[in-house]
Coordinates of C-alpha atoms (C1' of nucleotides) in Angstrom, one line a residue:
Chain A
M1356 CA -1.2 27.9 -41.3
I1357 CA -1.5 28.7 -45.0
D1358 CA -4.6 30.3 -46.4
V1359 CA -6.8 27.5 -47.8
K1360 CA -8.7 30.0 -49.8
L1361 CA -5.6 30.8 -51.7
L1362 CA -5.2 27.2 -52.6
Q1363 CA -8.9 27.1 -53.7
K1364 CA -8.7 30.2 -55.7
N1365 CA -5.3 29.9 -57.2
F1366 CA -4.6 26.2 -57.1
D1367 CA -1.7 25.8 -59.6
E1368 CA 0.4 28.7 -58.3
T1369 CA -0.1 27.8 -54.6
A1370 CA 0.5 24.1 -55.2
A1371 CA 3.7 24.9 -57.0
A1372 CA 4.8 27.1 -54.1
L1373 CA 4.1 24.4 -51.6
M1374 CA 6.0 21.8 -53.6
R1375 CA 9.0 24.0 -53.3
K1376 CA 8.8 23.2 -49.6
K1377 CA 8.5 19.5 -50.4
V1378 CA 4.8 19.2 -49.7
S1379 CA 3.7 16.2 -51.8
A1380 CA 1.2 16.6 -54.6
D1381 CA -1.0 14.0 -52.7
T1382 CA -1.1 16.2 -49.6
I1383 CA -2.0 19.2 -51.7
A1384 CA -4.8 17.3 -53.4
E1385 CA -6.0 16.0 -50.1
L1386 CA -6.0 19.5 -48.7
K1387 CA -8.1 20.8 -51.5
S1388 CA -10.6 18.1 -51.4
A1389 CA -10.9 18.2 -47.6
N1390 CA -11.6 21.9 -47.9
E1391 CA -14.3 21.3 -50.5
T1392 CA -15.8 18.6 -48.4
L1393 CA -16.0 20.9 -45.4
K1394 CA -17.5 23.6 -47.4
S1395 CA -20.3 21.5 -48.8
A1396 CA -20.9 19.8 -45.4
K1397 CA -21.2 23.2 -43.8
Q1398 CA -23.7 24.3 -46.4
S1399 CA -26.0 21.4 -46.0
F1400 CA -25.9 21.7 -42.3
E1401 CA -26.6 25.4 -42.3
T1402 CA -29.5 25.2 -44.7
L1403 CA -31.2 22.6 -42.6
Q1404 CA -30.4 24.4 -39.4
A1405 CA -32.0 27.6 -40.8
K1406 CA -35.1 25.6 -41.4
Q1407 CA -35.0 24.1 -37.9
N1408 CA -34.6 27.5 -36.3
E1409 CA -37.6 28.7 -38.3
L1410 CA -39.7 25.7 -37.2
S1411 CA -38.7 26.3 -33.6
K1412 CA -39.9 29.8 -33.8
L1413 CA -43.2 28.7 -35.2
F1414 CA -43.5 26.2 -32.4
G1415 CA -43.4 29.0 -29.8
Q1416 CA -45.9 31.0 -31.8
Y1417 CA -48.3 28.1 -32.0
K1418 CA -48.1 27.5 -28.3
K1419 CA -48.9 31.1 -27.7
E1420 CA -51.8 31.0 -30.0
G1421 CA -53.0 27.8 -28.5
K1422 CA -52.6 25.9 -31.8
S1423 CA -51.7 22.2 -31.9
T1424 CA -48.0 21.6 -32.2
D1425 CA -48.3 17.9 -32.8
E1426 CA -47.6 18.0 -36.5
L1427 CA -44.8 20.5 -36.1
K1428 CA -43.1 18.3 -33.5
I1429 CA -43.0 15.4 -35.8
E1430 CA -41.3 17.5 -38.5
V1431 CA -38.9 19.0 -36.1
D1432 CA -38.0 15.7 -34.6
T1433 CA -37.3 14.1 -38.0
N1434 CA -35.2 17.1 -39.0
K1435 CA -33.3 16.8 -35.8
I1436 CA -32.0 13.3 -36.7
T1437 CA -30.8 14.5 -40.1
L1438 CA -29.3 17.6 -38.5
N1439 CA -27.3 15.5 -36.1
D1440 CA -25.9 13.5 -38.9
L1441 CA -25.0 16.6 -40.9
L1442 CA -23.4 18.1 -37.8
E1443 CA -21.3 15.1 -37.3
A1444 CA -20.3 15.1 -41.0
Q1445 CA -19.3 18.7 -40.7
R1446 CA -17.2 18.0 -37.6
A1447 CA -15.5 15.1 -39.2
A1448 CA -14.7 17.3 -42.3
E1449 CA -13.3 20.0 -40.0
E1450 CA -11.1 17.5 -38.2
A1451 CA -9.9 16.1 -41.5
L1452 CA -9.0 19.5 -42.8
D1453 CA -7.3 20.4 -39.6
A1454 CA -5.2 17.3 -39.4
I1455 CA -3.8 18.1 -42.8
I1456 CA -3.4 21.9 -42.8
M1457 CA -1.8 22.1 -39.3
R1458 CA 1.0 20.1 -40.7
V1459 CA 1.5 22.0 -43.9
P1460 CA 4.4 24.3 -43.8
N1461 CA 4.4 28.0 -44.9
I1462 CA 4.8 29.1 -48.5
P1463 CA 8.3 30.4 -49.1
D1464 CA 8.7 33.9 -50.5
T1465 CA 9.1 33.8 -54.3
D1466 CA 12.7 35.1 -54.1
V1467 CA 13.8 32.4 -51.7
P1468 CA 16.4 30.3 -53.6
D1469 CA 15.5 26.7 -54.4
G1470 CA 17.5 23.9 -52.9
E1471 CA 17.5 20.6 -51.1
D1472 CA 19.6 21.5 -48.0
E1473 CA 22.1 23.9 -46.5
E1474 CA 24.4 23.4 -49.5
S1475 CA 22.1 25.6 -51.5
N1476 CA 22.0 28.4 -49.0
V1477 CA 23.2 31.7 -50.5
E1478 CA 25.8 33.8 -48.7
L1479 CA 24.8 37.5 -48.5
R1480 CA 27.9 38.9 -47.1
K1481 CA 30.8 38.4 -44.6
V1482 CA 31.3 40.8 -41.8
L1483 CA 34.7 41.2 -40.1
T1484 CA 37.7 39.0 -41.1
P1485 CA 38.5 35.8 -39.2
P1486 CA 41.5 36.1 -37.0
T1487 CA 44.8 34.4 -37.8
F1488 CA 46.7 32.5 -35.2
A1489 CA 50.4 31.9 -34.7
F1490 CA 49.4 28.6 -33.1
T1491 CA 46.8 25.9 -33.7
P1492 CA 43.5 27.3 -32.3
K1493 CA 41.8 25.0 -29.9
E1494 CA 38.2 24.0 -29.9
H1495 CA 35.9 25.5 -27.3
W1496 CA 35.5 22.5 -25.0
E1497 CA 39.2 22.3 -24.5
L1498 CA 39.3 26.0 -23.7
A1499 CA 36.2 25.8 -21.5
E1500 CA 37.7 23.0 -19.4
K1501 CA 41.1 24.6 -19.2
N1502 CA 39.6 27.9 -17.9
G1503 CA 37.1 26.1 -15.6
W1504 CA 34.2 27.7 -17.4
I1505 CA 32.2 24.7 -18.3
D1506 CA 31.8 21.4 -16.5
F1507 CA 30.3 18.8 -18.8
E1508 CA 30.5 15.8 -16.5
R1509 CA 28.6 17.4 -13.7
G1510 CA 25.8 18.5 -16.0
V1511 CA 25.4 14.9 -17.0
K1512 CA 25.3 13.9 -13.3
L1513 CA 22.6 16.3 -12.5
A1514 CA 20.4 15.6 -15.5
K1515 CA 21.6 13.6 -18.5
S1516 CA 23.9 13.9 -21.5
R1517 CA 23.7 17.2 -23.4
F1518 CA 23.4 19.1 -20.1
S1519 CA 26.3 21.1 -18.7
V1520 CA 27.3 23.4 -15.8
V1521 CA 28.8 26.8 -16.4
G1522 CA 30.9 28.2 -13.5
G1523 CA 33.2 30.9 -12.4
M1524 CA 34.2 33.5 -15.0
G1525 CA 32.1 31.5 -17.5
A1526 CA 29.0 32.1 -15.5
R1527 CA 29.7 35.7 -15.1
L1528 CA 30.4 36.0 -18.9
E1529 CA 27.1 34.4 -19.6
R1530 CA 25.2 36.8 -17.4
A1531 CA 27.2 39.7 -18.9
L1532 CA 26.3 38.6 -22.4
I1533 CA 22.6 38.4 -21.6
N1534 CA 22.6 41.9 -20.1
F1535 CA 24.6 43.3 -23.0
M1536 CA 22.3 41.8 -25.6
L1537 CA 19.1 43.0 -23.9
D1538 CA 20.5 46.5 -23.5
F1539 CA 21.6 46.5 -27.1
N1540 CA 18.2 45.4 -28.4
R1541 CA 16.4 47.9 -26.2
E1542 CA 18.4 50.7 -27.8
R1543 CA 17.2 49.4 -31.2
G1544 CA 13.6 49.8 -30.0
F1545 CA 12.9 46.3 -28.8
E1546 CA 11.1 46.3 -25.5
E1547 CA 12.1 43.8 -22.9
F1548 CA 9.8 41.1 -21.6
S1549 CA 10.2 38.4 -19.1
V1550 CA 7.9 35.5 -20.0
P1551 CA 6.8 32.0 -18.9
M1552 CA 9.2 29.3 -19.9
L1553 CA 6.4 26.7 -19.7
V1554 CA 3.5 27.2 -22.1
N1555 CA 0.4 25.3 -23.1
R1556 CA -0.5 23.5 -26.3
R1557 CA -2.4 26.3 -27.7
A1558 CA 0.6 28.6 -27.6
L1559 CA 2.8 26.0 -29.4
E1560 CA 0.2 25.5 -32.0
G1561 CA 0.1 29.2 -32.5
T1562 CA 3.7 29.4 -33.5
G1563 CA 3.8 26.1 -35.3
Q1564 CA 5.8 23.8 -33.0
L1565 CA 2.7 21.7 -32.5
P1566 CA 1.2 19.4 -33.6
K1567 CA 4.0 18.4 -35.9
F1568 CA 7.0 18.6 -33.7
E1569 CA 5.9 17.3 -30.3
D1570 CA 8.8 14.9 -30.2
D1571 CA 11.2 17.8 -30.0
L1572 CA 9.7 19.2 -26.9
F1573 CA 10.0 18.5 -23.2
K1574 CA 6.6 18.0 -21.7
V1575 CA 5.3 18.3 -18.1
E1576 CA 2.9 15.5 -18.3
E1577 CA 0.4 16.1 -15.5
E1578 CA 0.1 19.8 -16.3
E1579 CA -0.1 19.5 -20.1
L1580 CA 2.5 22.2 -20.3
F1581 CA 5.7 22.2 -22.4
L1582 CA 9.1 23.7 -21.8
I1583 CA 9.6 26.4 -24.5
P1584 CA 12.1 25.6 -27.2
T1585 CA 12.5 29.3 -27.9
A1586 CA 11.2 32.6 -26.4
E1587 CA 9.6 33.1 -29.8
V1588 CA 6.7 31.0 -28.5
P1589 CA 5.7 33.1 -25.5
L1590 CA 6.6 36.4 -27.0
T1591 CA 4.6 35.9 -30.2
N1592 CA 1.7 34.4 -28.3
L1593 CA 1.5 37.4 -26.0
F1594 CA -0.8 38.8 -28.7
Q1595 CA -2.7 35.5 -29.4
D1596 CA -6.4 36.2 -30.0
E1597 CA -5.9 40.0 -29.9
I1598 CA -6.8 42.7 -32.3
I1599 CA -4.2 45.4 -32.2
N1600 CA -4.6 49.0 -33.4
A1601 CA -2.6 49.4 -36.6
S1602 CA -1.2 52.6 -35.1
D1603 CA 0.4 50.5 -32.3
L1604 CA 2.4 48.5 -34.8
P1605 CA 5.1 47.4 -35.2
I1606 CA 5.4 45.9 -31.8
K1607 CA 9.1 45.0 -31.2
M1608 CA 10.0 42.8 -28.3
T1609 CA 13.1 41.2 -26.8
G1610 CA 13.4 38.7 -24.0
Y1611 CA 15.8 36.4 -22.4
T1612 CA 14.8 32.8 -21.6
S1613 CA 16.3 29.4 -21.2
C1614 CA 15.3 27.2 -24.1
F1615 CA 14.7 23.4 -24.0
R1616 CA 14.9 21.0 -26.9
K1617 CA 15.0 17.3 -27.0
E1618 CA 17.2 17.4 -30.1
A1619 CA 15.5 14.2 -31.2
G1620 CA 17.0 13.2 -34.5
S1621 CA 20.3 15.0 -34.0
G1622 CA 21.9 12.0 -32.4
G1623 CA 25.6 11.9 -32.9
R1624 CA 25.8 15.4 -34.1
D1625 CA 27.7 18.0 -32.0
V1626 CA 27.8 15.6 -29.1
R1627 CA 31.0 17.2 -27.9
G1628 CA 30.9 20.6 -26.2
M1629 CA 28.0 22.9 -25.9
I1630 CA 26.9 23.6 -29.5
R1631 CA 23.8 21.4 -29.1
Q1632 CA 22.4 21.2 -25.6
H1633 CA 19.0 20.2 -24.2
Q1634 CA 18.9 23.5 -22.2
F1635 CA 20.5 26.7 -23.5
H1636 CA 20.1 30.4 -23.0
K1637 CA 18.9 32.7 -25.7
V1638 CA 18.0 36.3 -26.1
E1639 CA 15.2 36.6 -28.7
L1640 CA 13.7 39.2 -30.9
V1641 CA 10.1 39.1 -31.9
A1642 CA 8.1 41.6 -33.9
I1643 CA 4.4 41.9 -34.7
T1644 CA 3.9 44.1 -37.7
T1645 CA 1.4 45.2 -40.3
Q1646 CA 1.6 43.4 -43.6
D1647 CA 3.5 46.4 -45.2
Q1648 CA 6.0 46.7 -42.4
S1649 CA 7.4 43.2 -42.1
D1650 CA 10.1 43.4 -44.8
K1651 CA 11.5 46.5 -43.2
V1652 CA 11.4 45.1 -39.7
F1653 CA 13.0 41.9 -40.9
D1654 CA 16.0 43.9 -42.2
E1655 CA 16.2 45.7 -38.8
M1656 CA 16.3 42.4 -37.0
V1657 CA 19.0 41.0 -39.2
A1658 CA 21.0 44.2 -38.7
C1659 CA 20.4 44.1 -35.0
A1660 CA 21.8 40.6 -34.7
S1661 CA 24.7 41.3 -37.0
D1662 CA 25.7 44.5 -35.3
L1663 CA 25.6 42.7 -32.0
L1664 CA 28.1 40.3 -33.3
S1665 CA 30.2 43.1 -34.7
A1666 CA 30.1 44.9 -31.4
L1667 CA 31.5 41.8 -29.8
G1668 CA 34.2 41.7 -32.5
L1669 CA 33.0 38.3 -33.8
P1670 CA 33.5 37.6 -37.5
H1671 CA 30.3 36.2 -39.1
R1672 CA 28.5 35.8 -42.3
L1673 CA 24.9 36.2 -43.4
V1674 CA 23.2 33.5 -45.3
T1675 CA 19.8 33.3 -47.0
L1676 CA 18.3 29.9 -46.4
C1677 CA 17.1 27.9 -49.5
T1678 CA 13.7 26.4 -49.6
G1679 CA 14.9 23.0 -48.3
D1680 CA 16.6 24.5 -45.2
L1681 CA 13.7 26.8 -44.3
G1682 CA 11.9 26.1 -41.1
F1683 CA 8.2 25.0 -40.9
G1684 CA 6.7 28.4 -40.4
A1685 CA 9.1 30.6 -42.2
A1686 CA 8.5 32.4 -45.5
R1687 CA 12.1 33.6 -45.5
T1688 CA 15.0 33.2 -43.2
V1689 CA 18.5 34.7 -42.9
D1690 CA 20.9 32.8 -40.7
L1691 CA 23.9 34.5 -39.1
E1692 CA 26.8 32.2 -38.8
V1693 CA 29.7 33.0 -36.6
W1694 CA 33.3 32.1 -37.3
L1695 CA 34.7 29.3 -35.1
P1696 CA 38.5 29.1 -35.5
G1697 CA 38.7 25.8 -33.6
Q1698 CA 36.4 24.2 -36.1
N1699 CA 37.7 26.3 -38.9
T1700 CA 34.1 27.0 -40.1
Y1701 CA 31.1 29.2 -39.8
R1702 CA 28.4 27.9 -37.4
E1703 CA 24.8 29.1 -36.9
I1704 CA 24.4 31.5 -34.0
S1705 CA 21.2 33.3 -35.0
S1706 CA 18.3 32.8 -37.3
V1707 CA 15.9 35.6 -38.3
S1708 CA 12.6 34.6 -39.9
N1709 CA 9.6 36.3 -41.4
T1710 CA 6.6 34.0 -41.0
R1711 CA 4.3 36.6 -42.7
D1712 CA 0.7 35.7 -41.6
F1713 CA 1.4 32.0 -41.1
Q1714 CA 1.6 32.2 -37.3
A1715 CA -0.9 35.0 -37.1
R1716 CA -3.5 32.9 -38.7
R1717 CA -3.0 30.1 -36.2
A1718 CA -2.7 32.3 -33.2
R1719 CA -5.3 34.8 -34.4
I1720 CA -3.2 37.8 -34.1
R1721 CA -4.8 40.6 -36.0
Y1722 CA -4.8 44.4 -36.3
K1723 CA -7.5 46.8 -37.1
D1724 CA -6.9 49.1 -40.0
E1725 CA -9.7 51.4 -41.3
G1726 CA -12.3 49.3 -39.5
K1727 CA -11.1 46.0 -41.0
N1728 CA -9.4 43.2 -39.1
I1729 CA -6.3 42.1 -40.9
L1730 CA -3.9 39.2 -40.0
A1731 CA -0.6 40.6 -38.7
H1732 CA 2.8 39.5 -39.8
T1733 CA 5.1 38.0 -37.1
L1734 CA 8.9 37.8 -37.2
N1735 CA 11.4 36.2 -34.9
G1736 CA 15.1 36.1 -34.6
S1737 CA 17.8 35.1 -32.1
S1738 CA 20.0 37.8 -30.8
L1739 CA 21.8 35.7 -29.9
A1740 CA 22.2 32.1 -28.7
V1741 CA 24.2 32.8 -25.5
G1742 CA 26.1 29.5 -25.3
R1743 CA 27.2 29.7 -28.9
T1744 CA 28.3 33.3 -28.4
M1745 CA 30.4 32.1 -25.5
I1746 CA 31.9 29.5 -27.7
A1747 CA 32.7 32.1 -30.4
I1748 CA 34.3 34.3 -27.8
M1749 CA 36.4 31.5 -26.5
E1750 CA 37.6 30.3 -29.9
N1751 CA 38.1 33.7 -31.5
F1752 CA 39.8 35.5 -28.6
Q1753 CA 41.9 32.6 -27.3
Q1754 CA 45.6 33.1 -26.6
E1755 CA 48.4 30.7 -27.0
D1756 CA 48.3 29.8 -23.3
G1757 CA 44.6 29.0 -23.5
S1758 CA 43.4 32.1 -21.8
I1759 CA 40.7 34.2 -23.3
V1760 CA 40.4 37.9 -23.9
I1761 CA 37.0 39.2 -23.1
P1762 CA 35.5 41.8 -25.6
A1763 CA 35.7 45.4 -24.3
V1764 CA 32.0 46.0 -24.6
L1765 CA 31.4 43.4 -22.0
Q1766 CA 33.8 44.8 -19.4
K1767 CA 31.2 47.0 -17.8
Y1768 CA 28.9 44.1 -17.4
L1769 CA 31.4 41.9 -15.5
Chain B
rG977 C1' -4.4 21.8 -2.0
rG978 C1' -9.6 23.1 0.6
rA979 C1' -14.2 26.2 0.8
rC980 C1' -17.3 29.8 -1.3
rA981 C1' -18.5 33.4 -5.2
rG982 C1' -18.3 34.8 -10.1
rC983 C1' -17.1 34.7 -15.8
rU984 C1' -22.3 38.6 -20.9
rG985 C1' -19.9 43.0 -26.7
rG986 C1' -13.7 47.7 -26.6
rC987 C1' -15.2 48.5 -21.1
rC988 C1' -19.2 48.6 -17.2
rG989 C1' -23.7 46.3 -16.7
rA990 C1' -29.1 44.3 -17.4
rG991 C1' -31.1 39.9 -18.7
rU992 C1' -33.7 32.9 -15.2
rG993 C1' -36.6 29.0 -21.4
rG994 C1' -38.9 31.6 -27.5
rU995 C1' -39.9 37.8 -30.4
rC996 C1' -32.1 38.1 -27.4
rG997 C1' -26.4 39.1 -31.1
rA998 C1' -28.3 40.6 -26.5
rA999 C1' -31.6 46.7 -22.7
rG1000 C1' -29.0 50.8 -20.5
rG1001 C1' -24.4 53.4 -19.8
rC1002 C1' -19.3 54.5 -21.0
rG1003 C1' -16.0 54.8 -24.9
rC1004 C1' -15.3 55.5 -30.1
rA1005 C1' -16.9 57.5 -35.2
rC1006 C1' -19.8 60.8 -38.0
rG1007 C1' -23.4 64.9 -38.2
rC1008 C1' -25.9 69.1 -35.7
rC1009 C1' -25.0 72.9 -32.1
rU1010 C1' -20.2 76.5 -30.9
rG1011 C1' -15.7 81.7 -32.6
rG1012 C1' -13.4 77.0 -30.8
rA1013 C1' -14.4 73.4 -27.2
rA1014 C1' -17.2 71.1 -23.2
rC1015 C1' -22.4 70.2 -22.5
rG1016 C1' -26.5 68.7 -25.3
rC1017 C1' -29.0 66.3 -29.5
rG1018 C1' -29.1 62.7 -33.6
rU1019 C1' -27.1 58.5 -36.2
rG1020 C1' -23.9 54.5 -36.2
rU1021 C1' -20.5 51.1 -33.6
rA1022 C1' -18.7 42.6 -32.2
rU1023 C1' -16.3 38.4 -34.7
rA1024 C1' -16.0 34.3 -38.0
rG1025 C1' -17.9 31.5 -42.2
rG1026 C1' -21.1 31.2 -46.7
rG1027 C1' -23.7 34.1 -50.7
rC1028 C1' -23.2 39.1 -56.2
rA1029 C1' -26.9 40.5 -52.9
rA1030 C1' -31.2 40.2 -49.8
rC1031 C1' -29.8 37.2 -46.3
rC1032 C1' -28.3 32.6 -43.8
rU1033 C1' -25.2 30.0 -39.9
rA1034 C1' -22.2 30.2 -35.5
rU1035 C1' -20.5 32.7 -31.1
rC1036 C1' -23.0 35.6 -24.0
rU1037 C1' -15.3 31.5 -21.0
rA1038 C1' -14.9 26.3 -23.2
rG1039 C1' -16.9 21.3 -23.8
rG1040 C1' -21.0 18.1 -23.0
rG1041 C1' -26.3 17.4 -21.5
rU1042 C1' -31.9 18.5 -20.9
rU1043 C1' -35.5 20.8 -24.5
rC1044 C1' -39.2 21.6 -30.4
rG1045 C1' -36.2 25.9 -28.6
rA1046 C1' -30.6 27.7 -23.9
rA1047 C1' -27.1 33.8 -22.3
rU1048 C1' -31.0 31.7 -19.1
rC1049 C1' -31.6 24.9 -16.4
rC1050 C1' -27.9 20.5 -15.4
rC1051 C1' -22.7 18.4 -15.6
rU1052 C1' -17.4 18.9 -16.5
rA1053 C1' -13.1 21.8 -17.3
rG1054 C1' -10.5 26.5 -17.4
rC1055 C1' -9.9 31.2 -15.5
rU1056 C1' -10.8 35.3 -11.9
rG1057 C1' -11.9 36.9 -6.9
rU1058 C1' -12.2 36.0 -1.4
rC1059 C1' -11.0 33.2 2.9
rC1060 C1' -7.9 29.0 4.8
rG1061 C1' -3.4 26.0 4.1
rC1062 C1' 1.5 25.9 1.9
rC1063 C1' 5.5 28.6 -0.1
rA1064 C1' 10.4 31.5 -3.0

RNA sequence: GGACAGCUGGCCGAGUGGUCGAAGGCGCACGCCUGGAACGCGUGUAUAGGGCAACCUAUCUAGGGUUCGAAUCCCUAGCUGUCCGCCA
């Protein structure tokens, strides 16, 4: 959630920043007026409430002194009617503001490049050189089926399309990757957590998936619980409503979970193979930091994910997302794209974002510094999407006969 | 899933209709005391919003109700505990 006060105090600048993220001028104007309405509604209510409180005290005093309370009661009763109206007006104003602000995205950092879509993303650097092949490299689904690693048909039988089954060496590789990643992250100072994969509405509002993106989530109806789309949700919300000692920051966490996404709106894209599944595995990095620390920790997280890819021998590149490609809650994002020889292109395998205080304001994650409570900064990044890492390993390390050479660092995990 | 009990500030705990944002204790901070510390003594110590400020409003799990007035009474939900049932 953005800081409404910022909009109020510094309208032109804040509005311009929001418009970079395609928030319409109308929405911004509505936001401002909703906030002003709420403010004045609150003031009228509180003034009258103060008076009512005072009269109530008098009432008690009169009773004690044996004075008549008849006149007082009339006044108090009339006030109460107005008070109820004012309260209702205040509530309506609160709801109106909420309805708008919960759907307004974060303000991008000033140095984030402008742009409509991924075309305007800026490549930071390439790491490792894509391999050359003496034959035509195959795509991962062909390799996966050939090696008996992935069974796409049976996944559909068990659930529906975009589900798959991983078996044999594929399953062992998956498990090895998860363990390798968790160990790697722990060595970089990220403590491991194992968290719920179903969470409530409040948690998803805290990290920004709700209320705007409910259609993307799988929901357990009777329980009012949702399957997590990323471990970012439970890990970040671990500190929901908490006030952390500044000296305990930064808190750096990692965790492995399955992730569940409806992939609504991506119909037709990546239908083949396991690039885009309803259920996938991911090892996540999350950090809670002071406001001064977040830039440094952001770089650490990007480095962690990139070094992980390098350790696996996977060529990749780092890309700064432009404003148009930035997610809802992110102030800045660096994507890591891995080289896929079969597709002859780089594909996203990790995304590291600094949300600054956007999630912290929603989830009320604060720290105490010199007696003051300050909104924390929260960051998240994948390290890495396991399925896509498997795809990258298959495609990059494939041999002419379709067999796959497993990276040396994984040997001890197999 | 059933029955019963509970949920008060960082923590423990008092408080059954007004003067209660809440006694007392612990913890913490500062000061005194000390060679230094412990002990002791004193002072302070929730959050959010509004106002330059005095101050005002809200918050005793949450939501609703009764009342002029609710931490306190009633209802609902959530959570915790205990027993029973079920179960990896």
